[in-house]
GROMACS .gro file of C-alpha atoms in nm:
model
  259
    1UNK     CA    1  11.441  10.845  10.439
    2UNK     CA    2  11.326  10.495  10.420
    3UNK     CA    3  11.185  10.316  10.719
    4UNK     CA    4  11.023   9.972  10.791
    5UNK     CA    5  10.807   9.796  11.094
    6UNK     CA    6  10.735   9.416  11.098
    7UNK     CA    7  10.355   9.376  11.166
    8UNK     CA    8  10.399   9.046  11.322
    9UNK     CA    9  10.591   8.741  11.180
   10UNK     CA   10  10.554   8.368  11.260
   11UNK     CA   11  10.369   8.136  11.140
   12UNK     CA   12  10.056   8.307  11.242
   13UNK     CA   13  10.050   8.573  11.004
   14UNK     CA   14  10.346   8.795  10.853
   15UNK     CA   15  10.366   9.156  10.715
   16UNK     CA   16  10.634   9.409  10.667
   17UNK     CA   17  10.514   9.777  10.593
   18UNK     CA   18  10.790   9.975  10.427
   19UNK     CA   19  10.763  10.380  10.372
   20UNK     CA   20  10.971  10.633  10.164
   21UNK     CA   21  10.996  10.903   9.972
   22UNK     CA   22  10.769  11.258  10.073
   23UNK     CA   23  10.672  11.270  10.405
   24UNK     CA   24  10.357  11.410  10.313
   25UNK     CA   25  10.278  11.123  10.109
   26UNK     CA   26  10.476  10.808  10.096
   27UNK     CA   27  10.478  10.536   9.889
   28UNK     CA   28  10.419  10.215  10.114
   29UNK     CA   29  10.454   9.888  10.075
   30UNK     CA   30  10.340   9.592  10.231
   31UNK     CA   31  10.607   9.245  10.174
   32UNK     CA   32  10.349   9.023  10.243
   33UNK     CA   33   9.998   9.053  10.394
   34UNK     CA   34   9.927   8.734  10.618
   35UNK     CA   35   9.640   8.877  10.795
   36UNK     CA   36   9.246   8.887  10.764
   37UNK     CA   37   9.164   9.258  10.599
   38UNK     CA   38   9.015   9.364  10.956
   39UNK     CA   39   9.354   9.229  11.200
   40UNK     CA   40   9.612   9.410  10.927
   41UNK     CA   41   9.379   9.750  10.968
   42UNK     CA   42   9.406   9.729  11.313
   43UNK     CA   43   9.830   9.626  11.310
   44UNK     CA   44   9.868   9.929  10.994
   45UNK     CA   45   9.671  10.160  11.239
   46UNK     CA   46   9.887  10.114  11.512
   47UNK     CA   47  10.146  10.241  11.276
   48UNK     CA   48   9.925  10.573  11.177
   49UNK     CA   49   9.818  10.438  10.821
   50UNK     CA   50   9.554  10.298  10.667
   51UNK     CA   51   9.429  10.001  10.435
   52UNK     CA   52   9.376  10.244  10.176
   53UNK     CA   53   9.719  10.405  10.196
   54UNK     CA   54   9.908  10.113  10.069
   55UNK     CA   55  10.070  10.171   9.738
   56UNK     CA   56  10.156   9.767   9.670
   57UNK     CA   57  10.176   9.425   9.791
   58UNK     CA   58  10.453   9.193   9.741
   59UNK     CA   59  10.373   8.829   9.782
   60UNK     CA   60  10.675   8.605   9.890
   61UNK     CA   61  10.459   8.290   9.822
   62UNK     CA   62  10.125   8.115   9.816
   63UNK     CA   63  10.108   7.982  10.235
   64UNK     CA   64   9.849   8.169  10.411
   65UNK     CA   65  10.038   8.310  10.659
   66UNK     CA   66  10.173   8.539  10.400
   67UNK     CA   67   9.891   8.572  10.158
   68UNK     CA   68   9.631   8.661  10.397
   69UNK     CA   69   9.392   8.910  10.254
   70UNK     CA   70   9.635   9.060   9.981
   71UNK     CA   71   9.344   8.982   9.673
   72UNK     CA   72   9.058   9.182   9.914
   73UNK     CA   73   9.297   9.454   9.940
   74UNK     CA   74   9.435   9.468   9.559
   75UNK     CA   75   9.015   9.495   9.508
   76UNK     CA   76   8.869   9.687   9.724
   77UNK     CA   77   9.151   9.936   9.703
   78UNK     CA   78   9.321   9.905   9.399
   79UNK     CA   79   9.620   9.857   9.553
   80UNK     CA   80   9.885   9.690   9.308
   81UNK     CA   81   9.961   9.322   9.423
   82UNK     CA   82  10.313   9.188   9.286
   83UNK     CA   83  10.424   8.782   9.258
   84UNK     CA   84  10.501   8.515   9.082
   85UNK     CA   85  10.394   8.357   8.812
   86UNK     CA   86  10.384   8.060   9.002
   87UNK     CA   87  10.266   8.185   9.313
   88UNK     CA   88   9.941   8.380   9.125
   89UNK     CA   89   9.938   8.013   8.956
   90UNK     CA   90   9.912   7.816   9.302
   91UNK     CA   91   9.653   8.082   9.468
   92UNK     CA   92   9.400   7.935   9.179
   93UNK     CA   93   9.237   8.232   9.130
   94UNK     CA   94   9.029   8.292   8.812
   95UNK     CA   95   8.967   8.647   8.819
   96UNK     CA   96   9.293   8.828   8.875
   97UNK     CA   97   9.278   9.182   8.970
   98UNK     CA   98   9.350   9.474   8.782
   99UNK     CA   99   9.651   9.563   8.956
  100UNK     CA  100   9.821   9.208   8.905
  101UNK     CA  101  10.229   9.257   8.855
  102UNK     CA  102  10.364   8.932   8.773
  103UNK     CA  103  10.760   8.945   8.835
  104UNK     CA  104  11.023   8.676   8.849
  105UNK     CA  105  11.375   8.656   8.989
  106UNK     CA  106  11.599   8.959   8.855
  107UNK     CA  107  11.265   9.166   8.762
  108UNK     CA  108  11.307   9.551   8.881
  109UNK     CA  109  10.943   9.755   8.921
  110UNK     CA  110  10.944  10.085   9.049
  111UNK     CA  111  10.692  10.196   9.281
  112UNK     CA  112  10.662  10.558   9.390
  113UNK     CA  113  10.976  10.589   9.600
  114UNK     CA  114  11.109  10.211   9.580
  115UNK     CA  115  11.218   9.993   9.368
  116UNK     CA  116  11.162   9.619   9.391
  117UNK     CA  117  11.413   9.358   9.298
  118UNK     CA  118  11.271   8.997   9.410
  119UNK     CA  119  11.505   8.722   9.436
  120UNK     CA  120  11.471   8.350   9.434
  121UNK     CA  121  11.514   8.143   9.731
  122UNK     CA  122  11.454   7.749   9.795
  123UNK     CA  123  11.100   7.669   9.976
  124UNK     CA  124  10.853   7.449   9.929
  125UNK     CA  125  10.600   7.658   9.772
  126UNK     CA  126  10.536   7.723   9.424
  127UNK     CA  127  10.816   7.959   9.218
  128UNK     CA  128  10.904   8.135   9.559
  129UNK     CA  129  11.079   8.500   9.595
  130UNK     CA  130  11.202   8.705   9.852
  131UNK     CA  131  11.275   9.097   9.843
  132UNK     CA  132  11.563   9.385   9.818
  133UNK     CA  133  11.402   9.698   9.833
  134UNK     CA  134  11.575  10.067   9.741
  135UNK     CA  135  11.502  10.397   9.793
  136UNK     CA  136  11.776  10.528   9.599
  137UNK     CA  137  12.006  10.577   9.872
  138UNK     CA  138  11.955  10.272  10.098
  139UNK     CA  139  11.871   9.926  10.081
  140UNK     CA  140  11.639   9.658  10.306
  141UNK     CA  141  11.692   9.317  10.232
  142UNK     CA  142  11.328   9.068  10.335
  143UNK     CA  143  11.432   8.738  10.397
  144UNK     CA  144  11.220   8.474  10.536
  145UNK     CA  145  11.060   8.117  10.448
  146UNK     CA  146  11.330   7.976  10.294
  147UNK     CA  147  11.540   7.618  10.396
  148UNK     CA  148  11.905   7.745  10.314
  149UNK     CA  149  12.053   8.069  10.214
  150UNK     CA  150  12.377   7.997   9.941
  151UNK     CA  151  12.578   8.193   9.759
  152UNK     CA  152  12.305   8.348   9.544
  153UNK     CA  153  12.113   8.449   9.830
  154UNK     CA  154  12.433   8.610   9.985
  155UNK     CA  155  12.485   8.778   9.673
  156UNK     CA  156  12.072   8.886   9.677
  157UNK     CA  157  12.139   9.073   9.985
  158UNK     CA  158  12.480   9.173   9.985
  159UNK     CA  159  12.559   9.552  10.098
  160UNK     CA  160  12.234   9.612  10.262
  161UNK     CA  161  12.174   9.880  10.527
  162UNK     CA  162  11.928   9.663  10.699
  163UNK     CA  163  11.776   9.325  10.710
  164UNK     CA  164  11.482   9.165  10.840
  165UNK     CA  165  11.617   8.768  10.832
  166UNK     CA  166  11.418   8.426  10.937
  167UNK     CA  167  11.542   8.242  11.241
  168UNK     CA  168  11.223   8.018  11.272
  169UNK     CA  169  11.413   7.765  11.504
  170UNK     CA  170  11.687   7.599  11.708
  171UNK     CA  171  11.806   7.267  11.565
  172UNK     CA  172  11.824   7.116  11.893
  173UNK     CA  173  11.469   7.222  12.009
  174UNK     CA  174  11.297   7.130  11.707
  175UNK     CA  175  11.458   6.778  11.712
  176UNK     CA  176  11.322   6.704  12.086
  177UNK     CA  177  11.015   6.854  12.034
  178UNK     CA  178  10.664   6.715  12.015
  179UNK     CA  179  10.615   6.758  11.660
  180UNK     CA  180  10.549   6.434  11.426
  181UNK     CA  181  10.915   6.338  11.274
  182UNK     CA  182  10.808   6.395  10.882
  183UNK     CA  183  10.748   6.748  11.033
  184UNK     CA  184  11.086   6.821  11.131
  185UNK     CA  185  11.210   6.660  10.857
  186UNK     CA  186  11.002   6.933  10.631
  187UNK     CA  187  11.104   7.197  10.887
  188UNK     CA  188  11.461   7.135  10.865
  189UNK     CA  189  11.503   7.059  10.508
  190UNK     CA  190  11.634   7.194  10.218
  191UNK     CA  191  11.293   7.344  10.092
  192UNK     CA  192  11.189   7.463  10.474
  193UNK     CA  193  11.296   7.647  10.720
  194UNK     CA  194  11.615   7.891  10.792
  195UNK     CA  195  11.734   7.785  11.196
  196UNK     CA  196  11.943   7.986  11.398
  197UNK     CA  197  12.303   7.853  11.336
  198UNK     CA  198  12.273   7.905  10.934
  199UNK     CA  199  12.094   8.265  10.974
  200UNK     CA  200  12.361   8.352  11.179
  201UNK     CA  201  12.611   8.256  10.911
  202UNK     CA  202  12.464   8.441  10.648
  203UNK     CA  203  12.445   8.739  10.849
  204UNK     CA  204  12.809   8.700  10.920
  205UNK     CA  205  12.873   8.701  10.533
  206UNK     CA  206  12.668   8.996  10.514
  207UNK     CA  207  12.768   9.218  10.832
  208UNK     CA  208  12.974   9.523  10.686
  209UNK     CA  209  13.077   9.884  10.875
  210UNK     CA  210  12.692  10.030  10.749
  211UNK     CA  211  12.440   9.788  10.806
  212UNK     CA  212  12.217   9.983  11.072
  213UNK     CA  213  11.955   9.767  11.157
  214UNK     CA  214  11.906   9.363  11.204
  215UNK     CA  215  11.585   9.219  11.266
  216UNK     CA  216  11.528   8.843  11.360
  217UNK     CA  217  11.183   8.741  11.221
  218UNK     CA  218  10.957   8.444  11.151
  219UNK     CA  219  11.034   8.282  11.463
  220UNK     CA  220  10.859   7.939  11.571
  221UNK     CA  221  10.673   7.946  11.904
  222UNK     CA  222  10.768   7.609  11.968
  223UNK     CA  223  11.073   7.548  11.816
  224UNK     CA  224  11.248   7.872  11.946
  225UNK     CA  225  11.313   8.131  12.180
  226UNK     CA  226  11.383   8.528  12.100
  227UNK     CA  227  11.689   8.511  12.336
  228UNK     CA  228  11.850   8.216  12.121
  229UNK     CA  229  11.743   8.378  11.838
  230UNK     CA  230  11.886   8.732  11.932
  231UNK     CA  231  12.218   8.562  12.057
  232UNK     CA  232  12.319   8.366  11.740
  233UNK     CA  233  12.268   8.676  11.553
  234UNK     CA  234  12.447   8.872  11.805
  235UNK     CA  235  12.750   8.666  11.808
  236UNK     CA  236  12.754   8.691  11.385
  237UNK     CA  237  12.794   9.058  11.458
  238UNK     CA  238  13.057   9.051  11.735
  239UNK     CA  239  12.773   9.230  11.932
  240UNK     CA  240  12.507   9.201  12.207
  241UNK     CA  241  12.215   9.032  12.175
  242UNK     CA  242  12.042   9.363  12.323
  243UNK     CA  243  12.136   9.534  12.008
  244UNK     CA  244  11.902   9.256  11.771
  245UNK     CA  245  11.552   9.336  11.680
  246UNK     CA  246  11.341   9.027  11.754
  247UNK     CA  247  10.969   9.062  11.558
  248UNK     CA  248  10.743   8.928  11.799
  249UNK     CA  249  10.418   8.699  11.623
  250UNK     CA  250  10.145   8.943  11.796
  251UNK     CA  251  10.293   9.291  11.789
  252UNK     CA  252  10.630   9.248  11.518
  253UNK     CA  253  10.832   9.545  11.551
  254UNK     CA  254  10.821   9.959  11.585
  255UNK     CA  255  10.977  10.178  11.310
  256UNK     CA  256  11.357  10.107  11.219
  257UNK     CA  257  11.487  10.412  11.021
  258UNK     CA  258  11.708  10.428  10.762
  259UNK     CA  259  11.865  10.798  10.692
   0.00000   0.00000   0.00000
């Protein structure tokens, strides 16, 4: 069985916990780690996990709401740290932890019961990657922080049994909101963040009978609302908004099982 839980998703911090394998000693992966070590420990603890029980952290890109305490976690607990060479260079660190593993689009890496396969996305970062995770039976796709989702992104996530997808903003709320024009252009541009209707269009392409769970993630507090994101996803899937899980910035979401 594989299961996953968002620990929180938004500009204040992002992390997704994935577990698979032997129930007595499952493989545990964090996709991003955008919190302080103390806060990460609190959020993990709410799910019955300690920081030292994490086997690996995959960092999608160098922005602070995704990196957080990753380096401290790697050095203190020996956790394997995975990211692109561009992300590592952008962090500006002289002393690489022994557990650092650099990956590129299309690479595959086995960590315990999980196989990681990163893919490239357009975002204003140095070699950003997102991730497909496989436990030998089921596939989870994690996709946040991108301005557009073209054919290559859709192909990278085709056939996933569960998806955590960015629904960052509502176009009208962003345009009518208080942000300065340059920031609105950055958020809505090709290297920015995915808005509800574009995320829903991607979800419609990825929908298939075996899709078990869909989580709307990385919602902007200022430029989106959970009900708008849920309704956009529900319309794409032909279901009710109540069937869509929305990851809360502060609480994330509970465990979602794939078995």
